[in-house]
PDB file of C-alpha atoms in Angstrom:
ATOM      1  CA  MET A  29       0.018   0.033  -0.052  1.00 69.00           C
ATOM      2  CA  GLN A  30       1.213   3.492  -0.927  1.00 70.00           C
ATOM      3  CA  PRO A  31       2.002   5.607   2.051  1.00 74.00           C
ATOM      4  CA  HIS A  32      -0.273   8.696   2.489  1.00 81.00           C
ATOM      5  CA  TYR A  33       1.725  12.063   2.570  1.00 82.00           C
ATOM      6  CA  GLY A  34       0.367  14.937   4.185  1.00 84.00           C
ATOM      7  CA  ARG A  35       1.189  17.867   6.568  1.00 84.00           C
ATOM      8  CA  HIS A  36       1.794  15.243   9.339  1.00 84.00           C
ATOM      9  CA  ASN A  37       4.706  13.637   7.640  1.00 85.00           C
ATOM     10  CA  THR A  38       5.981  16.059   4.897  1.00 88.00           C
ATOM     11  CA  ILE A  39       8.618  18.774   5.174  1.00 86.00           C
ATOM     12  CA  PHE A  40       9.324  21.154   2.380  1.00 89.00           C
ATOM     13  CA  LEU A  41      12.942  22.060   1.851  1.00 85.00           C
ATOM     14  CA  TRP A  42      13.262  25.521   0.025  1.00 88.00           C
ATOM     15  CA  ASP A  43      16.289  26.843  -1.812  1.00 87.00           C
ATOM     16  CA  LEU A  44      16.575  30.729  -1.588  1.00 90.00           C
ATOM     17  CA  HIS A  45      18.372  32.190  -4.678  1.00 87.00           C
ATOM     18  CA  ASP A  46      16.731  31.740  -7.840  1.00 91.00           C
ATOM     19  CA  VAL A  47      13.786  29.918  -6.257  1.00 94.00           C
ATOM     20  CA  LEU A  48      12.095  31.928  -3.434  1.00 95.00           C
ATOM     21  CA  PHE A  49      14.141  35.078  -4.361  1.00 96.00           C
ATOM     22  CA  VAL A  50      15.327  36.340  -7.746  1.00 95.00           C
ATOM     23  CA  ARG A  51      18.095  38.793  -8.657  1.00 92.00           C
ATOM     24  CA  ASP A  52      17.017  42.523  -8.243  1.00 92.00           C
ATOM     25  CA  THR A  53      18.802  43.905 -11.290  1.00 90.00           C
ATOM     26  CA  HIS A  54      17.974  47.501 -10.247  1.00 90.00           C
ATOM     27  CA  LYS A  55      19.768  47.065  -6.845  1.00 87.00           C
ATOM     28  CA  ILE A  56      22.686  45.504  -8.725  1.00 84.00           C
ATOM     29  CA  TRP A  57      22.998  48.300 -11.082  1.00 85.00           C
ATOM     30  CA  GLN A  58      22.744  50.784  -8.198  1.00 83.00           C
ATOM     31  CA  SER A  59      25.810  49.084  -6.558  1.00 78.00           C
ATOM     32  CA  LEU A  60      27.852  48.910  -9.608  1.00 77.00           C
ATOM     33  CA  TRP A  61      27.249  52.570 -10.441  1.00 78.00           C
ATOM     34  CA  ASN A  62      28.434  53.841  -7.165  1.00 73.00           C
ATOM     35  CA  TYR A  63      31.672  55.378  -8.262  1.00 64.00           C
ATOM     36  CA  LYS A  64      32.981  56.064  -4.788  1.00 74.00           C
ATOM     37  CA  THR A  65      32.697  52.475  -3.671  1.00 73.00           C
ATOM     38  CA  ILE A  66      34.291  51.077  -6.888  1.00 73.00           C
ATOM     39  CA  ARG A  67      37.072  53.580  -6.527  1.00 74.00           C
ATOM     40  CA  THR A  68      37.564  52.658  -2.846  1.00 76.00           C
ATOM     41  CA  ILE A  69      37.570  48.775  -3.773  1.00 76.00           C
ATOM     42  CA  ALA A  70      40.065  49.414  -6.561  1.00 73.00           C
ATOM     43  CA  ARG A  71      42.472  51.353  -4.287  1.00 74.00           C
ATOM     44  CA  ASN A  72      42.346  48.975  -1.565  1.00 71.00           C
ATOM     45  CA  SER A  73      42.649  45.676  -3.682  1.00 75.00           C
ATOM     46  CA  SER A  74      45.780  43.895  -4.558  1.00 76.00           C
ATOM     47  CA  TYR A  75      46.639  41.371  -7.253  1.00 71.00           C
ATOM     48  CA  SER A  76      47.084  38.735  -4.361  1.00 77.00           C
ATOM     49  CA  LEU A  77      43.585  39.367  -3.179  1.00 76.00           C
ATOM     50  CA  LEU A  78      42.085  39.050  -6.502  1.00 74.00           C
ATOM     51  CA  TRP A  79      44.194  35.969  -7.332  1.00 72.00           C
ATOM     52  CA  ARG A  80      42.828  34.327  -4.204  1.00 76.00           C
ATOM     53  CA  MET A  81      39.276  35.092  -5.262  1.00 75.00           C
ATOM     54  CA  LEU A  82      39.872  33.859  -8.850  1.00 73.00           C
ATOM     55  CA  LYS A  83      41.402  30.594  -7.524  1.00 75.00           C
ATOM     56  CA  ILE A  84      38.090  29.629  -5.713  1.00 69.00           C
ATOM     57  CA  ALA A  85      35.827  30.643  -8.616  1.00 67.00           C
ATOM     58  CA  PRO A  86      35.647  27.237 -10.227  1.00 62.00           C
ATOM     59  CA  SER A  87      34.789  25.499  -6.847  1.00 65.00           C
ATOM     60  CA  GLY A  88      31.223  27.047  -6.873  1.00 65.00           C
ATOM     61  CA  SER A  89      31.787  29.292  -3.860  1.00 72.00           C
ATOM     62  CA  THR A  90      29.305  31.854  -2.834  1.00 78.00           C
ATOM     63  CA  GLY A  91      29.314  35.500  -2.017  1.00 82.00           C
ATOM     64  CA  GLU A  92      29.937  34.649   1.737  1.00 83.00           C
ATOM     65  CA  HIS A  93      33.251  33.119   0.812  1.00 83.00           C
ATOM     66  CA  TYR A  94      34.365  35.776  -1.388  1.00 85.00           C
ATOM     67  CA  ALA A  95      33.346  38.411   1.299  1.00 89.00           C
ATOM     68  CA  ALA A  96      35.296  36.449   3.913  1.00 88.00           C
ATOM     69  CA  ILE A  97      38.406  36.639   1.752  1.00 87.00           C
ATOM     70  CA  ALA A  98      38.084  40.361   1.159  1.00 89.00           C
ATOM     71  CA  ARG A  99      37.447  40.992   4.920  1.00 90.00           C
ATOM     72  CA  ALA A 100      40.522  38.882   5.865  1.00 89.00           C
ATOM     73  CA  ALA A 101      42.502  40.932   3.503  1.00 88.00           C
ATOM     74  CA  GLY A 102      41.364  44.102   5.232  1.00 88.00           C
ATOM     75  CA  ASN A 103      39.191  45.197   2.270  1.00 87.00           C
ATOM     76  CA  THR A 104      35.888  45.760   4.105  1.00 87.00           C
ATOM     77  CA  THR A 105      34.604  47.992   1.274  1.00 88.00           C
ATOM     78  CA  LEU A 106      34.953  45.017  -1.117  1.00 87.00           C
ATOM     79  CA  ALA A 107      33.359  42.584   1.329  1.00 89.00           C
ATOM     80  CA  THR A 108      30.311  44.815   1.876  1.00 89.00           C
ATOM     81  CA  PHE A 109      30.076  45.357  -1.894  1.00 87.00           C
ATOM     82  CA  ILE A 110      30.058  41.498  -2.424  1.00 87.00           C
ATOM     83  CA  GLU A 111      27.459  41.202   0.306  1.00 89.00           C
ATOM     84  CA  ASP A 112      25.168  43.834  -1.315  1.00 89.00           C
ATOM     85  CA  LEU A 113      25.419  42.272  -4.841  1.00 87.00           C
ATOM     86  CA  ALA A 114      24.660  38.763  -3.271  1.00 87.00           C
ATOM     87  CA  ASN A 115      21.792  40.095  -1.363  1.00 88.00           C
ATOM     88  CA  ALA A 116      20.384  42.252  -4.247  1.00 91.00           C
ATOM     89  CA  GLN A 117      17.343  39.956  -4.212  1.00 93.00           C
ATOM     90  CA  GLN A 118      13.604  40.418  -4.472  1.00 96.00           C
ATOM     91  CA  PRO A 119      10.851  37.870  -3.689  1.00 97.00           C
ATOM     92  CA  ASN A 120       9.745  35.472  -6.506  1.00 97.00           C
ATOM     93  CA  GLU A 121       6.119  36.182  -5.924  1.00 97.00           C
ATOM     94  CA  SER A 122       4.588  33.110  -7.473  1.00 97.00           C
ATOM     95  CA  VAL A 123       6.766  30.855  -5.516  1.00 97.00           C
ATOM     96  CA  VAL A 124       6.225  32.830  -2.246  1.00 98.00           C
ATOM     97  CA  ALA A 125       2.450  32.406  -2.810  1.00 98.00           C
ATOM     98  CA  ILE A 126       2.992  28.591  -2.851  1.00 97.00           C
ATOM     99  CA  LEU A 127       5.035  28.710   0.236  1.00 97.00           C
ATOM    100  CA  ALA A 128       2.301  30.838   1.972  1.00 97.00           C
ATOM    101  CA  ASP A 129      -0.510  28.556   0.798  1.00 97.00           C
ATOM    102  CA  LEU A 130       1.270  25.361   2.042  1.00 96.00           C
ATOM    103  CA  HIS A 131       1.961  27.183   5.359  1.00 95.00           C
ATOM    104  CA  ARG A 132      -1.655  28.061   5.715  1.00 96.00           C
ATOM    105  CA  HIS A 133      -2.419  24.305   5.238  1.00 95.00           C
ATOM    106  CA  GLY A 134      -0.152  23.458   8.097  1.00 94.00           C
ATOM    107  CA  TYR A 135       2.993  22.163   6.142  1.00 94.00           C
ATOM    108  CA  THR A 136       6.448  22.390   7.718  1.00 91.00           C
ATOM    109  CA  HIS A 137       9.039  24.451   5.897  1.00 91.00           C
ATOM    110  CA  HIS A 138      12.859  24.368   6.289  1.00 86.00           C
ATOM    111  CA  ILE A 139      15.599  26.253   4.381  1.00 86.00           C
ATOM    112  CA  GLY A 140      18.067  24.146   2.412  1.00 81.00           C
ATOM    113  CA  SER A 141      20.281  26.604   0.603  1.00 81.00           C
ATOM    114  CA  ASN A 142      24.085  27.077   0.103  1.00 77.00           C
ATOM    115  CA  ILE A 143      23.862  30.452   1.824  1.00 81.00           C
ATOM    116  CA  GLY A 144      26.216  31.439   4.693  1.00 80.00           C
ATOM    117  CA  PRO A 145      25.006  32.577   8.047  1.00 82.00           C
ATOM    118  CA  ARG A 146      26.012  36.283   7.397  1.00 84.00           C
ATOM    119  CA  MET A 147      24.131  36.542   4.181  1.00 86.00           C
ATOM    120  CA  LEU A 148      21.089  34.641   5.556  1.00 89.00           C
ATOM    121  CA  ALA A 149      20.843  37.052   8.428  1.00 89.00           C
ATOM    122  CA  ARG A 150      20.933  39.979   6.141  1.00 89.00           C
ATOM    123  CA  LEU A 151      18.202  38.384   3.714  1.00 91.00           C
ATOM    124  CA  LYS A 152      16.054  37.605   6.919  1.00 92.00           C
ATOM    125  CA  ASN A 153      16.311  41.224   7.869  1.00 93.00           C
ATOM    126  CA  SER A 154      15.160  42.455   4.422  1.00 94.00           C
ATOM    127  CA  PHE A 155      12.222  40.069   4.195  1.00 95.00           C
ATOM    128  CA  PRO A 156      10.860  39.093   7.715  1.00 95.00           C
ATOM    129  CA  ALA A 157       7.405  38.335   6.431  1.00 96.00           C
ATOM    130  CA  ILE A 158       8.619  35.589   4.064  1.00 96.00           C
ATOM    131  CA  PHE A 159      10.961  33.973   6.645  1.00 94.00           C
ATOM    132  CA  ALA A 160       7.986  33.909   9.200  1.00 94.00           C
ATOM    133  CA  TYR A 161       6.618  31.002   7.040  1.00 94.00           C
ATOM    134  CA  PHE A 162       9.656  28.905   8.032  1.00 91.00           C
ATOM    135  CA  ASP A 163      10.066  26.870  11.345  1.00 82.00           C
ATOM    136  CA  ALA A 164      12.604  27.880  13.803  1.00 60.00           C
ATOM    137  CA  ASP A 165      15.961  29.213  12.969  1.00 55.00           C
ATOM    138  CA  HIS A 166      17.762  25.974  13.770  1.00 44.00           C
ATOM    139  CA  HIS A 167      16.231  24.406  10.636  1.00 45.00           C
ATOM    140  CA  ALA A 168      18.164  26.827   8.325  1.00 49.00           C
ATOM    141  CA  GLN A 169      20.999  24.832   6.937  1.00 48.00           C
ATOM    142  CA  THR A 170      23.916  27.162   6.293  1.00 50.00           C
ATOM    143  CA  VAL A 171      27.617  26.695   5.693  1.00 50.00           C
ATOM    144  CA  ASP A 172      30.144  28.852   7.339  1.00 50.00           C
ATOM    145  CA  TYR A 173      32.711  29.221   4.579  1.00 48.00           C
ATOM    146  CA  THR A 174      35.199  30.936   6.801  1.00 51.00           C
ATOM    147  CA  GLN A 175      35.717  27.704   8.785  1.00 53.00           C
ATOM    148  CA  PRO A 176      38.171  25.198   7.164  1.00 51.00           C
ATOM    149  CA  ASN A 177      36.329  22.080   8.308  1.00 49.00           C
ATOM    150  CA  ASN A 178      33.021  22.952   6.513  1.00 47.00           C
ATOM    151  CA  PRO A 179      32.411  21.719   2.932  1.00 43.00           C
ATOM    152  CA  LYS A 180      32.870  24.075   0.110  1.00 45.00           C
ATOM    153  CA  LYS A 181      29.278  23.626  -0.822  1.00 41.00           C
ATOM    154  CA  PRO A 182      26.409  21.653   0.760  1.00 38.00           C
TER     155      PRO A 182
END
């Protein structure tokens, strides 16, 4: 006999980027056209910093990892810029509507995304109504890319 799946035994696992949220190109262009920020980044960057970032690019690293490298190199302007670009998101309204409907029907929702804890905190701050559909914070699976024992990508 086929098991019956329902709200009592089903948990939805949601990805964030390009599922619940999509890129906000307007915010991205605003960040890119901020001449003062770009000038400060260029002035405080070195070839070794850029080389370290290029070396990890093929590994599928996320903005959290790039920002950590910039911060470790003392380039906080670049770290903030990377975080701003990574968090230039807007809700994917049709998917959020599905999430809300399932929530109304009593289903459990967890976050399963290759997002670091710092980026997740910023995204939660920007969209608290969406994150209210999820269960307690301890269900958010994040990767701290600054710690050597964590995998490169979940």
